[in-house]
Amino acid sequence: MKAKTTIGVTALAGAALLACAGTALAVDWRGWNIHPEGYPNTIAMKQFADEVTEKMEGRVTATVYDSAVLGDQPDAIEQTRNGALDFANFNMGPMGPIIPVTNVLSLPFLFKDAQHMYRVMDGEIGARLSEGMEEYGLVSLAWYDSGSRSFYNAKHPIAKPEDVKGLKIRVMNNDLYVGMVGELGGNATPMAFGEVYQSLKTGVIDGAENNYASFDSTGHYEVARYYSITDHLIIPECVCIAKSSWDALSPEDQEIVRQAAVRSAETQRKLFTEQVMASHKKVEEAGVTINEVDDKAAFQEAMEPVYAKFIAENPNLEPLIKAIRETE
């Protein structure tokens, strides 16, 4: 009888230990997103978080926080690198100063169009960039579309490079963008995304550059009434996870997370394309003056010093630029 009691106590203790172990393995993931509710990226990131939560069956619960409530983008990149945040959707522009190889993606007029960008980033080149990011504490799981970026301002249409001269233009925090605007004769002003609307309204800056969807969702079209289609930048975005969070997963769970990210990218790209069309129509109907830049070659030629300086400082990345441009 005593033996049975001992066995029963041992069994109960083992069950308790297993229960404790199960609790210890349960992890709450926090995710970062700069965009507001209803934006294509926000919808896609929620899909990603919900799918991870569902398929991990209690091992991980993922929650994404929108509208940059956990900090601006440069801070969030650092928080994710050091594991304070678990996952995020980042534009690759502010990533360049931190992870040198990704700065290639910020070169103006690098991609022909969005489809070209997809082919590059979904293939071997995207995988190579992902490997480079891992060295800095981030694992890129999939690539989002952030559209073609064009200039908008409160002064006048931009039809030729000379029209940028003297304009104070907000750019993301990256020396390449400062150089890009400088070569056009403008005054580049790095600034947090959330400060742009008020700065446009008060005249601290004259303009900025972004895609139709952001121009609309931020309300920037209300205070910058000239949108000029230069398509000077096509910068992908990543669904990234902290390497520390990634390494804590089993190979099976890593595959669950990666596939959830890939599916979220499919959703984001579809919704983003639809959003761009809807936003174009909305800002046009709101009375914004929209002009297509007929001679983009003049802008491209103005960027030659930007490329020359970049290659001089990063000669090892010249073959990567060539490979991107030659991708069919």
JSON list of C-alpha atoms in Angstrom, two decimals, residues 32-35 39 41 73-74 77 88-98 102 105-106 133 138 143-147 149 170 172-174 177 193 209-211 214 233-240 272:
[
{"chain": "A", "resi": 32, "resn": "TRP", "atom": "CA", "xyz": [5.78, 46.68, -33.71]},
{"chain": "A", "resi": 33, "resn": "ASN", "atom": "CA", "xyz": [4.03, 48.39, -36.62]},
{"chain": "A", "resi": 34, "resn": "ILE", "atom": "CA", "xyz": [4.14, 52.06, -37.66]},
{"chain": "A", "resi": 35, "resn": "HIS", "atom": "CA", "xyz": [0.90, 52.11, -39.64]},
{"chain": "A", "resi": 39, "resn": "TYR", "atom": "CA", "xyz": [-3.76, 50.07, -43.44]},
{"chain": "A", "resi": 41, "resn": "ASN", "atom": "CA", "xyz": [0.41, 46.41, -43.47]},
{"chain": "A", "resi": 73, "resn": "GLN", "atom": "CA", "xyz": [11.17, 53.19, -36.22]},
{"chain": "A", "resi": 74, "resn": "PRO", "atom": "CA", "xyz": [14.90, 53.58, -35.40]},
{"chain": "A", "resi": 77, "resn": "ILE", "atom": "CA", "xyz": [14.76, 48.43, -34.84]},
{"chain": "A", "resi": 88, "resn": "ALA", "atom": "CA", "xyz": [8.07, 43.95, -36.48]},
{"chain": "A", "resi": 89, "resn": "ASN", "atom": "CA", "xyz": [7.31, 45.32, -39.94]},
{"chain": "A", "resi": 90, "resn": "PHE", "atom": "CA", "xyz": [10.18, 47.65, -40.90]},
{"chain": "A", "resi": 91, "resn": "ASN", "atom": "CA", "xyz": [10.84, 49.78, -43.94]},
{"chain": "A", "resi": 92, "resn": "MET", "atom": "CA", "xyz": [14.35, 49.03, -45.13]},
{"chain": "A", "resi": 93, "resn": "GLY", "atom": "CA", "xyz": [15.24, 52.72, -45.45]},
{"chain": "A", "resi": 94, "resn": "PRO", "atom": "CA", "xyz": [16.08, 53.32, -41.77]},
{"chain": "A", "resi": 95, "resn": "MET", "atom": "CA", "xyz": [17.68, 49.85, -41.67]},
{"chain": "A", "resi": 96, "resn": "GLY", "atom": "CA", "xyz": [20.53, 50.90, -43.96]},
{"chain": "A", "resi": 97, "resn": "PRO", "atom": "CA", "xyz": [22.58, 52.95, -41.47]},
{"chain": "A", "resi": 98, "resn": "ILE", "atom": "CA", "xyz": [22.46, 49.97, -39.06]},
{"chain": "A", "resi": 102, "resn": "THR", "atom": "CA", "xyz": [20.59, 46.58, -46.76]},
{"chain": "A", "resi": 105, "resn": "LEU", "atom": "CA", "xyz": [17.87, 48.91, -51.27]},
{"chain": "A", "resi": 106, "resn": "SER", "atom": "CA", "xyz": [17.78, 52.67, -50.63]},
{"chain": "A", "resi": 133, "resn": "MET", "atom": "CA", "xyz": [20.60, 40.96, -41.30]},
{"chain": "A", "resi": 138, "resn": "LEU", "atom": "CA", "xyz": [17.31, 40.33, -37.03]},
{"chain": "A", "resi": 143, "resn": "TRP", "atom": "CA", "xyz": [9.05, 41.06, -47.77]},
{"chain": "A", "resi": 144, "resn": "TYR", "atom": "CA", "xyz": [6.23, 43.61, -47.97]},
{"chain": "A", "resi": 145, "resn": "ASP", "atom": "CA", "xyz": [5.57, 46.21, -50.67]},
{"chain": "A", "resi": 146, "resn": "SER", "atom": "CA", "xyz": [5.89, 49.89, -49.72]},
{"chain": "A", "resi": 147, "resn": "GLY", "atom": "CA", "xyz": [5.09, 51.21, -53.17]},
{"chain": "A", "resi": 149, "resn": "ARG", "atom": "CA", "xyz": [7.82, 56.91, -53.45]},
{"chain": "A", "resi": 170, "resn": "ARG", "atom": "CA", "xyz": [11.51, 65.49, -45.03]},
{"chain": "A", "resi": 172, "resn": "MET", "atom": "CA", "xyz": [13.83, 59.07, -43.53]},
{"chain": "A", "resi": 173, "resn": "ASN", "atom": "CA", "xyz": [16.96, 58.93, -41.40]},
{"chain": "A", "resi": 174, "resn": "ASN", "atom": "CA", "xyz": [19.49, 57.73, -43.95]},
{"chain": "A", "resi": 177, "resn": "TYR", "atom": "CA", "xyz": [18.20, 60.19, -48.87]},
{"chain": "A", "resi": 193, "resn": "PHE", "atom": "CA", "xyz": [7.28, 59.97, -39.52]},
{"chain": "A", "resi": 209, "resn": "GLU", "atom": "CA", "xyz": [8.30, 61.91, -50.24]},
{"chain": "A", "resi": 210, "resn": "ASN", "atom": "CA", "xyz": [6.22, 58.77, -49.92]},
{"chain": "A", "resi": 211, "resn": "ASN", "atom": "CA", "xyz": [3.72, 56.55, -51.70]},
{"chain": "A", "resi": 214, "resn": "SER", "atom": "CA", "xyz": [0.81, 56.87, -46.92]},
{"chain": "A", "resi": 233, "resn": "LEU", "atom": "CA", "xyz": [12.40, 54.97, -54.64]},
{"chain": "A", "resi": 234, "resn": "ILE", "atom": "CA", "xyz": [10.91, 51.48, -54.40]},
{"chain": "A", "resi": 235, "resn": "ILE", "atom": "CA", "xyz": [11.95, 50.24, -50.98]},
{"chain": "A", "resi": 236, "resn": "PRO", "atom": "CA", "xyz": [10.80, 46.84, -49.70]},
{"chain": "A", "resi": 237, "resn": "GLU", "atom": "CA", "xyz": [9.75, 46.28, -46.11]},
{"chain": "A", "resi": 238, "resn": "CYS", "atom": "CA", "xyz": [10.46, 43.23, -43.98]},
{"chain": "A", "resi": 239, "resn": "VAL", "atom": "CA", "xyz": [8.55, 41.12, -41.54]},
{"chain": "A", "resi": 240, "resn": "CYS", "atom": "CA", "xyz": [11.41, 40.68, -39.09]},
{"chain": "A", "resi": 272, "resn": "PHE", "atom": "CA", "xyz": [-1.47, 47.48, -50.87]}
]
